[in-house]
PDB file of C-alpha atoms and ligand atoms in Angstrom:
ATOM      1  CA  MET A   1     -14.416  17.938  13.988  1.00  0.00           C
ATOM      2  CA  GLY A   2     -14.859  21.398  12.467  1.00  0.00           C
ATOM      3  CA  LYS A   3     -16.085  21.766   8.913  1.00  0.00           C
ATOM      4  CA  ASP A   4     -12.548  22.301   7.633  1.00  0.00           C
ATOM      5  CA  GLY A   5     -11.468  19.030   9.195  1.00  0.00           C
ATOM      6  CA  THR A   6      -9.732  20.535  12.210  1.00  0.00           C
ATOM      7  CA  GLY A   7      -9.898  18.507  15.361  1.00  0.00           C
ATOM      8  CA  ALA A   8     -10.153  19.742  18.922  1.00  0.00           C
ATOM      9  CA  PRO A   9      -8.287  20.678  20.992  1.00  0.00           C
ATOM     10  CA  VAL A  10      -5.581  22.037  18.687  1.00  0.00           C
ATOM     11  CA  GLY A  11      -6.521  23.264  15.215  1.00  0.00           C
ATOM     12  CA  ARG A  12      -4.906  21.157  12.531  1.00  0.00           C
ATOM     13  CA  ARG A  13      -3.532  24.185  10.699  1.00  0.00           C
ATOM     14  CA  VAL A  14      -1.804  25.404  13.850  1.00  0.00           C
ATOM     15  CA  VAL A  15      -0.408  21.944  14.519  1.00  0.00           C
ATOM     16  CA  LEU A  16       0.896  21.558  10.996  1.00  0.00           C
ATOM     17  CA  GLY A  17       2.435  25.019  11.037  1.00  0.00           C
ATOM     18  CA  MET A  18       4.250  24.286  14.262  1.00  0.00           C
ATOM     19  CA  LEU A  19       5.248  20.855  13.076  1.00  0.00           C
ATOM     20  CA  GLY A  20       6.781  22.460  10.024  1.00  0.00           C
ATOM     21  CA  LEU A  21       8.905  24.668  12.264  1.00  0.00           C
ATOM     22  CA  GLY A  22       9.859  21.732  14.388  1.00  0.00           C
ATOM     23  CA  ALA A  23      10.785  19.673  11.360  1.00  0.00           C
ATOM     24  CA  ALA A  24      13.253  22.353  10.327  1.00  0.00           C
ATOM     25  CA  GLY A  25      14.684  22.108  13.810  1.00  0.00           C
ATOM     26  CA  VAL A  26      15.323  18.379  13.537  1.00  0.00           C
ATOM     27  CA  ALA A  27      18.291  19.039  11.288  1.00  0.00           C
ATOM     28  CA  ALA A  28      19.587  21.789  13.562  1.00  0.00           C
ATOM     29  CA  GLY A  29      18.972  19.732  16.680  1.00  0.00           C
ATOM     30  CA  GLY A  30      18.715  21.231  20.137  1.00  0.00           C
ATOM     31  CA  TYR A  31      16.005  23.661  21.077  1.00  0.00           C
ATOM     32  CA  LEU A  32      13.704  23.319  18.081  1.00  0.00           C
ATOM     33  CA  GLN A  33      13.887  19.544  18.272  1.00  0.00           C
ATOM     34  CA  SER A  34      12.629  19.611  21.833  1.00  0.00           C
ATOM     35  CA  GLY A  35       9.929  22.050  20.731  1.00  0.00           C
ATOM     36  CA  LEU A  36       8.725  19.505  18.210  1.00  0.00           C
ATOM     37  CA  ASP A  37       8.816  16.787  20.827  1.00  0.00           C
ATOM     38  CA  ASN A  38       6.804  18.816  23.292  1.00  0.00           C
ATOM     39  CA  LEU A  39       4.255  19.624  20.658  1.00  0.00           C
ATOM     40  CA  LEU A  40       3.919  16.050  19.464  1.00  0.00           C
ATOM     41  CA  ALA A  41       3.634  14.949  23.081  1.00  0.00           C
ATOM     42  CA  SER A  42       0.920  17.487  23.857  1.00  0.00           C
ATOM     43  CA  VAL A  43      -1.030  16.394  20.799  1.00  0.00           C
ATOM     44  CA  THR A  44      -0.701  12.675  21.359  1.00  0.00           C
ATOM     45  CA  ALA A  45      -1.184  12.730  25.113  1.00  0.00           C
ATOM     46  CA  LYS A  46      -4.758  13.722  24.314  1.00  0.00           C
ATOM     47  CA  ASP A  47      -4.931  11.392  21.345  1.00  0.00           C
ATOM     48  CA  PRO A  48      -2.743   8.300  21.621  1.00  0.00           C
ATOM     49  CA  THR A  49      -4.294   6.846  18.492  1.00  0.00           C
ATOM     50  CA  GLY A  50      -2.553   9.606  16.561  1.00  0.00           C
ATOM     51  CA  LEU A  51      -5.532  10.920  14.657  1.00  0.00           C
ATOM     52  CA  SER A  52      -4.495  14.541  15.123  1.00  0.00           C
ATOM     53  CA  GLY A  53      -0.763  14.041  14.720  1.00  0.00           C
ATOM     54  CA  LEU A  54      -0.058  14.099  11.013  1.00  0.00           C
ATOM     55  CA  LEU A  55       3.720  14.038  10.573  1.00  0.00           C
ATOM     56  CA  PRO A  56       5.359  16.870   8.594  1.00  0.00           C
ATOM     57  CA  GLY A  57       6.452  15.681   5.183  1.00  0.00           C
ATOM     58  CA  GLY A  58       5.385  12.274   6.333  1.00  0.00           C
ATOM     59  CA  GLN A  59       3.650  11.160   3.135  1.00  0.00           C
ATOM     60  CA  GLY A  60       0.469  10.502   5.058  1.00  0.00           C
ATOM     61  CA  PHE A  61       2.010   8.907   8.144  1.00  0.00           C
ATOM     62  CA  ARG A  62       0.442   9.847  11.407  1.00  0.00           C
ATOM     63  CA  PHE A  63       2.513  10.211  14.520  1.00  0.00           C
ATOM     64  CA  TYR A  64       1.625   7.739  17.220  1.00  0.00           C
ATOM     65  CA  SER A  65       2.975   7.410  20.709  1.00  0.00           C
ATOM     66  CA  VAL A  66       1.309   6.172  23.840  1.00  0.00           C
ATOM     67  CA  ALA A  67       4.189   7.735  25.794  1.00  0.00           C
ATOM     68  CA  ASP A  68       4.016  11.406  26.764  1.00  0.00           C
ATOM     69  CA  SER A  69       7.260  12.361  25.044  1.00  0.00           C
ATOM     70  CA  VAL A  70       9.311  11.399  22.017  1.00  0.00           C
ATOM     71  CA  PRO A  71      12.180   9.264  23.320  1.00  0.00           C
ATOM     72  CA  HIS A  72      15.620   9.874  21.855  1.00  0.00           C
ATOM     73  CA  ARG A  73      18.557   7.544  21.485  1.00  0.00           C
ATOM     74  CA  SER A  74      21.514   8.464  19.308  1.00  0.00           C
ATOM     75  CA  ALA A  75      22.822   6.055  16.699  1.00  0.00           C
ATOM     76  CA  ALA A  76      25.961   5.620  18.796  1.00  0.00           C
ATOM     77  CA  ASP A  77      24.103   4.916  22.040  1.00  0.00           C
ATOM     78  CA  TYR A  78      21.464   2.626  20.556  1.00  0.00           C
ATOM     79  CA  ARG A  79      21.344  -0.972  21.807  1.00  0.00           C
ATOM     80  CA  LEU A  80      19.013  -3.877  21.006  1.00  0.00           C
ATOM     81  CA  THR A  81      18.984  -6.836  23.383  1.00  0.00           C
ATOM     82  CA  VAL A  82      17.870 -10.325  22.371  1.00  0.00           C
ATOM     83  CA  ASP A  83      17.345 -12.536  25.418  1.00  0.00           C
ATOM     84  CA  GLY A  84      14.967 -14.910  27.176  1.00  0.00           C
ATOM     85  CA  LEU A  85      14.754 -18.518  25.954  1.00  0.00           C
ATOM     86  CA  VAL A  86      17.891 -18.387  23.786  1.00  0.00           C
ATOM     87  CA  ASP A  87      21.293 -20.047  24.019  1.00  0.00           C
ATOM     88  CA  ARG A  88      23.236 -16.861  23.245  1.00  0.00           C
ATOM     89  CA  PRO A  89      21.709 -13.647  24.629  1.00  0.00           C
ATOM     90  CA  THR A  90      23.090 -10.854  22.464  1.00  0.00           C
ATOM     91  CA  THR A  91      23.227  -7.075  22.522  1.00  0.00           C
ATOM     92  CA  TYR A  92      23.442  -5.330  19.159  1.00  0.00           C
ATOM     93  CA  THR A  93      24.714  -1.877  18.305  1.00  0.00           C
ATOM     94  CA  LEU A  94      23.253  -0.107  15.290  1.00  0.00           C
ATOM     95  CA  GLU A  95      26.577  -0.579  13.534  1.00  0.00           C
ATOM     96  CA  ARG A  96      26.375  -4.323  14.052  1.00  0.00           C
ATOM     97  CA  LEU A  97      22.805  -4.480  12.770  1.00  0.00           C
ATOM     98  CA  ARG A  98      23.840  -2.502   9.689  1.00  0.00           C
ATOM     99  CA  ALA A  99      26.681  -4.949   9.025  1.00  0.00           C
ATOM    100  CA  MET A 100      24.234  -7.863   8.774  1.00  0.00           C
ATOM    101  CA  PRO A 101      22.492  -8.893   5.542  1.00  0.00           C
ATOM    102  CA  ARG A 102      19.881  -6.249   4.702  1.00  0.00           C
ATOM    103  CA  THR A 103      16.372  -6.685   3.373  1.00  0.00           C
ATOM    104  CA  ARG A 104      14.367  -3.912   1.696  1.00  0.00           C
ATOM    105  CA  LEU A 105      10.589  -4.356   1.481  1.00  0.00           C
ATOM    106  CA  VAL A 106       8.116  -2.097  -0.329  1.00  0.00           C
ATOM    107  CA  ARG A 107       4.515  -2.537   0.831  1.00  0.00           C
ATOM    108  CA  ASP A 108       1.471  -0.489   1.762  1.00  0.00           C
ATOM    109  CA  VAL A 109       1.545   0.649   5.386  1.00  0.00           C
ATOM    110  CA  GLN A 110      -1.880   0.107   6.932  1.00  0.00           C
ATOM    111  CA  CYS A 111      -3.041   1.338  10.297  1.00  0.00           C
ATOM    112  CA  VAL A 112      -5.980  -0.471  11.800  1.00  0.00           C
ATOM    113  CA  THR A 113      -7.793   2.876  12.152  1.00  0.00           C
ATOM    114  CA  GLY A 114      -7.984   3.063   8.366  1.00  0.00           C
ATOM    115  CA  TRP A 115      -5.197   5.288   7.056  1.00  0.00           C
ATOM    116  CA  ARG A 116      -2.762   3.838   4.563  1.00  0.00           C
ATOM    117  CA  VAL A 117       0.543   4.885   3.041  1.00  0.00           C
ATOM    118  CA  PRO A 118       0.957   3.144  -0.304  1.00  0.00           C
ATOM    119  CA  HIS A 119       4.145   1.629  -1.617  1.00  0.00           C
ATOM    120  CA  TYR A 120       6.608   2.550   1.109  1.00  0.00           C
ATOM    121  CA  ALA A 121      10.110   1.140   1.685  1.00  0.00           C
ATOM    122  CA  PHE A 122      11.465  -0.269   4.953  1.00  0.00           C
ATOM    123  CA  THR A 123      15.010  -1.626   5.221  1.00  0.00           C
ATOM    124  CA  GLY A 124      16.570  -3.672   7.973  1.00  0.00           C
ATOM    125  CA  VAL A 125      17.584  -7.044   9.292  1.00  0.00           C
ATOM    126  CA  ARG A 126      15.320 -10.064   9.195  1.00  0.00           C
ATOM    127  CA  LEU A 127      14.056 -11.080  12.603  1.00  0.00           C
ATOM    128  CA  ALA A 128      14.791 -14.638  11.484  1.00  0.00           C
ATOM    129  CA  ASP A 129      18.503 -13.822  11.244  1.00  0.00           C
ATOM    130  CA  LEU A 130      18.598 -12.383  14.764  1.00  0.00           C
ATOM    131  CA  LEU A 131      16.784 -15.475  16.049  1.00  0.00           C
ATOM    132  CA  ALA A 132      19.240 -17.787  14.317  1.00  0.00           C
ATOM    133  CA  GLN A 133      22.186 -15.922  15.841  1.00  0.00           C
ATOM    134  CA  ALA A 134      20.647 -16.099  19.321  1.00  0.00           C
ATOM    135  CA  GLY A 135      19.892 -19.816  19.121  1.00  0.00           C
ATOM    136  CA  VAL A 136      16.204 -20.214  19.984  1.00  0.00           C
ATOM    137  CA  ARG A 137      15.559 -22.902  22.588  1.00  0.00           C
ATOM    138  CA  PRO A 138      12.942 -25.602  21.856  1.00  0.00           C
ATOM    139  CA  GLU A 139      10.597 -24.369  24.594  1.00  0.00           C
ATOM    140  CA  ALA A 140      10.410 -20.860  23.066  1.00  0.00           C
ATOM    141  CA  LYS A 141       7.112 -20.158  21.318  1.00  0.00           C
ATOM    142  CA  ALA A 142       6.831 -16.390  21.045  1.00  0.00           C
ATOM    143  CA  LEU A 143       8.629 -13.042  21.039  1.00  0.00           C
ATOM    144  CA  ARG A 144       7.962 -10.089  23.262  1.00  0.00           C
ATOM    145  CA  PHE A 145       9.118  -6.688  21.998  1.00  0.00           C
ATOM    146  CA  THR A 146       9.869  -3.823  24.377  1.00  0.00           C
ATOM    147  CA  CYS A 147      10.624  -0.193  23.650  1.00  0.00           C
ATOM    148  CA  PHE A 148      12.795   2.518  25.130  1.00  0.00           C
ATOM    149  CA  ASP A 149       9.737   4.722  25.530  1.00  0.00           C
ATOM    150  CA  GLY A 150       9.222   2.504  28.585  1.00  0.00           C
ATOM    151  CA  VAL A 151       5.553   1.909  27.783  1.00  0.00           C
ATOM    152  CA  TYR A 152       4.822   0.167  24.501  1.00  0.00           C
ATOM    153  CA  SER A 153       5.142  -3.537  23.872  1.00  0.00           C
ATOM    154  CA  GLU A 154       4.232  -5.997  21.166  1.00  0.00           C
ATOM    155  CA  SER A 155       4.373  -9.708  20.459  1.00  0.00           C
ATOM    156  CA  LEU A 156       4.644 -12.233  17.660  1.00  0.00           C
ATOM    157  CA  THR A 157       4.551 -16.013  17.618  1.00  0.00           C
ATOM    158  CA  LEU A 158       7.842 -17.661  16.711  1.00  0.00           C
ATOM    159  CA  ASP A 159       6.393 -18.860  13.404  1.00  0.00           C
ATOM    160  CA  GLN A 160       5.256 -15.334  12.503  1.00  0.00           C
ATOM    161  CA  ALA A 161       8.620 -13.854  13.480  1.00  0.00           C
ATOM    162  CA  ARG A 162      10.501 -16.241  11.204  1.00  0.00           C
ATOM    163  CA  ARG A 163       8.677 -15.031   8.090  1.00  0.00           C
ATOM    164  CA  PRO A 164      10.946 -13.231   5.622  1.00  0.00           C
ATOM    165  CA  ASP A 165       8.765 -10.093   5.778  1.00  0.00           C
ATOM    166  CA  MET A 166       9.357  -9.419   9.487  1.00  0.00           C
ATOM    167  CA  LEU A 167      12.160  -6.877   9.931  1.00  0.00           C
ATOM    168  CA  VAL A 168      14.062  -5.006  12.558  1.00  0.00           C
ATOM    169  CA  ALA A 169      14.154  -1.801  10.510  1.00  0.00           C
ATOM    170  CA  TYR A 170      16.702   1.028  10.583  1.00  0.00           C
ATOM    171  CA  GLU A 171      15.614   2.802   7.382  1.00  0.00           C
ATOM    172  CA  MET A 172      12.289   4.123   6.135  1.00  0.00           C
ATOM    173  CA  ASP A 173      12.164   5.507   2.612  1.00  0.00           C
ATOM    174  CA  ASP A 174      15.911   4.735   2.341  1.00  0.00           C
ATOM    175  CA  LYS A 175      16.785   7.164   5.128  1.00  0.00           C
ATOM    176  CA  PRO A 176      17.541   6.528   8.809  1.00  0.00           C
ATOM    177  CA  VAL A 177      14.348   6.047  10.820  1.00  0.00           C
ATOM    178  CA  THR A 178      13.637   9.408  12.487  1.00  0.00           C
ATOM    179  CA  ALA A 179      13.000   9.736  16.217  1.00  0.00           C
ATOM    180  CA  ALA A 180       9.321  10.471  15.569  1.00  0.00           C
ATOM    181  CA  HIS A 181       9.002   7.277  13.504  1.00  0.00           C
ATOM    182  CA  GLY A 182      10.648   5.214  16.250  1.00  0.00           C
ATOM    183  CA  GLY A 183      14.326   5.491  15.349  1.00  0.00           C
ATOM    184  CA  PRO A 184      17.056   4.567  15.375  1.00  0.00           C
ATOM    185  CA  VAL A 185      15.369   1.158  15.124  1.00  0.00           C
ATOM    186  CA  ARG A 186      11.766  -0.004  14.985  1.00  0.00           C
ATOM    187  CA  LEU A 187      10.027  -3.245  14.184  1.00  0.00           C
ATOM    188  CA  TYR A 188       8.438  -3.633  10.746  1.00  0.00           C
ATOM    189  CA  ALA A 189       5.836  -6.390  10.649  1.00  0.00           C
ATOM    190  CA  ALA A 190       4.953  -6.002   6.963  1.00  0.00           C
ATOM    191  CA  PRO A 191       1.917  -8.318   6.667  1.00  0.00           C
ATOM    192  CA  MET A 192       0.253  -6.955   9.781  1.00  0.00           C
ATOM    193  CA  TYR A 193      -1.484  -3.774  10.847  1.00  0.00           C
ATOM    194  CA  PHE A 194       0.988  -1.080  11.799  1.00  0.00           C
ATOM    195  CA  TYR A 195       0.411  -1.302  15.557  1.00  0.00           C
ATOM    196  CA  LYS A 196       2.581  -4.420  15.454  1.00  0.00           C
ATOM    197  CA  SER A 197       5.526  -2.342  14.210  1.00  0.00           C
ATOM    198  CA  ALA A 198       6.836  -1.249  17.608  1.00  0.00           C
ATOM    199  CA  LYS A 199       8.778   2.008  17.535  1.00  0.00           C
ATOM    200  CA  TRP A 200      11.933   2.712  19.611  1.00  0.00           C
ATOM    201  CA  LEU A 201      12.644  -1.013  19.776  1.00  0.00           C
ATOM    202  CA  SER A 202      15.040  -1.946  22.570  1.00  0.00           C
ATOM    203  CA  GLY A 203      14.344  -5.538  23.544  1.00  0.00           C
ATOM    204  CA  ILE A 204      13.338  -8.870  22.040  1.00  0.00           C
ATOM    205  CA  THR A 205      12.656 -11.560  24.612  1.00  0.00           C
ATOM    206  CA  LEU A 206      11.880 -15.162  23.696  1.00  0.00           C
ATOM    207  CA  THR A 207       9.008 -16.481  25.802  1.00  0.00           C
ATOM    208  CA  ASP A 208       7.139 -19.772  26.132  1.00  0.00           C
ATOM    209  CA  HIS A 209       3.771 -18.175  25.328  1.00  0.00           C
ATOM    210  CA  VAL A 210       2.453 -15.055  23.592  1.00  0.00           C
ATOM    211  CA  GLN A 211       2.180 -12.096  25.942  1.00  0.00           C
ATOM    212  CA  PRO A 212      -0.339  -9.517  24.719  1.00  0.00           C
ATOM    213  CA  GLY A 213       1.124  -6.157  23.692  1.00  0.00           C
ATOM    214  CA  TYR A 214      -0.027  -2.659  24.616  1.00  0.00           C
ATOM    215  CA  TRP A 215      -2.999  -2.332  22.258  1.00  0.00           C
ATOM    216  CA  GLU A 216      -4.011  -5.952  22.688  1.00  0.00           C
ATOM    217  CA  HIS A 217      -4.965  -5.085  26.259  1.00  0.00           C
ATOM    218  CA  TYR A 218      -7.476  -2.694  24.676  1.00  0.00           C
ATOM    219  CA  GLY A 219      -8.962  -5.329  22.406  1.00  0.00           C
ATOM    220  CA  TYR A 220      -6.802  -5.364  19.273  1.00  0.00           C
ATOM    221  CA  ASP A 221      -6.148  -8.833  17.855  1.00  0.00           C
ATOM    222  CA  MET A 222      -2.809 -10.448  18.678  1.00  0.00           C
ATOM    223  CA  ASP A 223      -2.676 -11.923  15.183  1.00  0.00           C
ATOM    224  CA  ALA A 224      -2.847  -8.678  13.243  1.00  0.00           C
ATOM    225  CA  TRP A 225      -2.923  -9.856   9.613  1.00  0.00           C
ATOM    226  CA  VAL A 226      -3.974  -7.082   7.247  1.00  0.00           C
ATOM    227  CA  GLY A 227      -7.454  -7.836   5.905  1.00  0.00           C
ATOM    228  CA  ARG A 228      -7.985 -10.801   8.218  1.00  0.00           C
ATOM    229  CA  SER A 229      -8.093  -9.351  11.719  1.00  0.00           C
ATOM    230  CA  ASN A 230      -9.702  -6.686  13.884  1.00  0.00           C
ATOM    231  CA  GLY A 231     -12.929  -7.058  11.904  1.00  0.00           C
ATOM    232  CA  ARG A 232     -11.372  -5.338   8.889  1.00  0.00           C
ATOM    233  CA  THR A 233     -11.371  -6.415   5.270  1.00  0.00           C
ATOM    234  CA  ASP A 234      -8.667  -4.194   3.722  1.00  0.00           C
ATOM    235  CA  ALA A 235      -6.983  -5.591   0.668  1.00  0.00           C
ATOM    236  CA  PRO A 236      -3.496  -6.636   1.745  1.00  0.00           C
ATOM    237  CA  THR A 237      -0.399  -5.918  -0.357  1.00  0.00           C
ATOM    238  CA  SER A 238       2.194  -8.601  -0.803  1.00  0.00           C
TER     239      SER A 238
HETATM  240  N1  MTE B 301       6.601   2.452  20.861  1.00  0.00           N
HETATM  241  C1  MTE B 301       5.465   2.615  20.140  1.00  0.00           C
HETATM  242  N2  MTE B 301       5.350   1.964  18.962  1.00  0.00           N
HETATM  243  C2  MTE B 301       4.244   2.100  18.214  1.00  0.00           C
HETATM  244  C3  MTE B 301       3.141   2.887  18.667  1.00  0.00           C
HETATM  245  C4  MTE B 301       3.281   3.549  19.910  1.00  0.00           C
HETATM  246  O1  MTE B 301       2.374   4.279  20.385  1.00  0.00           O
HETATM  247  N3  MTE B 301       4.459   3.405  20.612  1.00  0.00           N
HETATM  248  N4  MTE B 301       1.980   2.986  17.905  1.00  0.00           N
HETATM  249  C5  MTE B 301       1.775   1.952  16.882  1.00  0.00           C
HETATM  250  C6  MTE B 301       0.730   2.315  15.930  1.00  0.00           C
HETATM  251  S1  MTE B 301      -0.886   2.088  16.407  1.00  0.00           S
HETATM  252  C7  MTE B 301       1.029   2.731  14.653  1.00  0.00           C
HETATM  253  S2  MTE B 301      -0.180   2.994  13.495  1.00  0.00           S
HETATM  254  C8  MTE B 301       2.428   2.989  14.267  1.00  0.00           C
HETATM  255  C9  MTE B 301       2.596   4.438  13.808  1.00  0.00           C
HETATM  256  O2  MTE B 301       3.903   4.658  13.383  1.00  0.00           O
HETATM  257  P1  MTE B 301       4.325   6.139  12.924  1.00  0.00           P
HETATM  258  O3  MTE B 301       4.240   7.002  14.161  1.00  0.00           O
HETATM  259  O4  MTE B 301       5.725   5.992  12.403  1.00  0.00           O
HETATM  260  O5  MTE B 301       3.348   6.584  11.856  1.00  0.00           O
HETATM  261  O6  MTE B 301       3.375   2.753  15.303  1.00  0.00           O
HETATM  262  C10 MTE B 301       3.061   1.640  16.131  1.00  0.00           C
HETATM  263  N5  MTE B 301       4.160   1.441  17.020  1.00  0.00           N
HETATM  264 MO1   MO B 302      -2.100   2.213  14.412  1.00  0.00          MO
END
């Protein structure tokens, strides 16, 4: 770290300046969007924990991706599959998710590395509702989440997933979830550290035991309760 807080290998000011350009390009689409993606990828490939990737206008969010690019799926092409130990495997479009009862939660976002975004809104469908529609079989004990980045994964126990504060989210801050934040649809596990909130969510598979997710292979706790896991004592919001 330099004395002005810049991190190697790319100075923070340069990164932020370029991110600003790229952010303008998100609306225009096309070339500038891919410029932003390449930049975010080059930053995070060296730093998958996201410490150098502060998102433009992101209210303190840091950009995280263990993949080497930002995956894109349009709202029209998006699909979420619920399968595994269920009676009715189902594939959802974004339109169908949006037609289901919606839940809006405002909590503090807390990353296990210490940064926090206070009082932030996520909106989506309760995982519990998707599970009820799929018809969970008695032998199912856990959920495995997969992502269309092709790399990340996460897990929850069935009991955790049925809590009313576990969402499949399509809005952050009352706007569609951006590609950088994992849109069109990401998980939002409100009472847990943010690594549980898998971005670019594409699959939910019911399993008979908990399968560790990406970061859990590197030692993060599977039960990721804020303030009660990973050796941390942050005050949780509720
Ligand atoms: N697919 C995917 N989801 C992910 C991650 C990731 O690298 N890939 N990182 C996790 C971590 S550690 C955090 S803190 C949050 C960051 O979300 P943000 O990029 O919207 O700030 O996403 C989580 N979900
Ligand atoms: Mo994180």
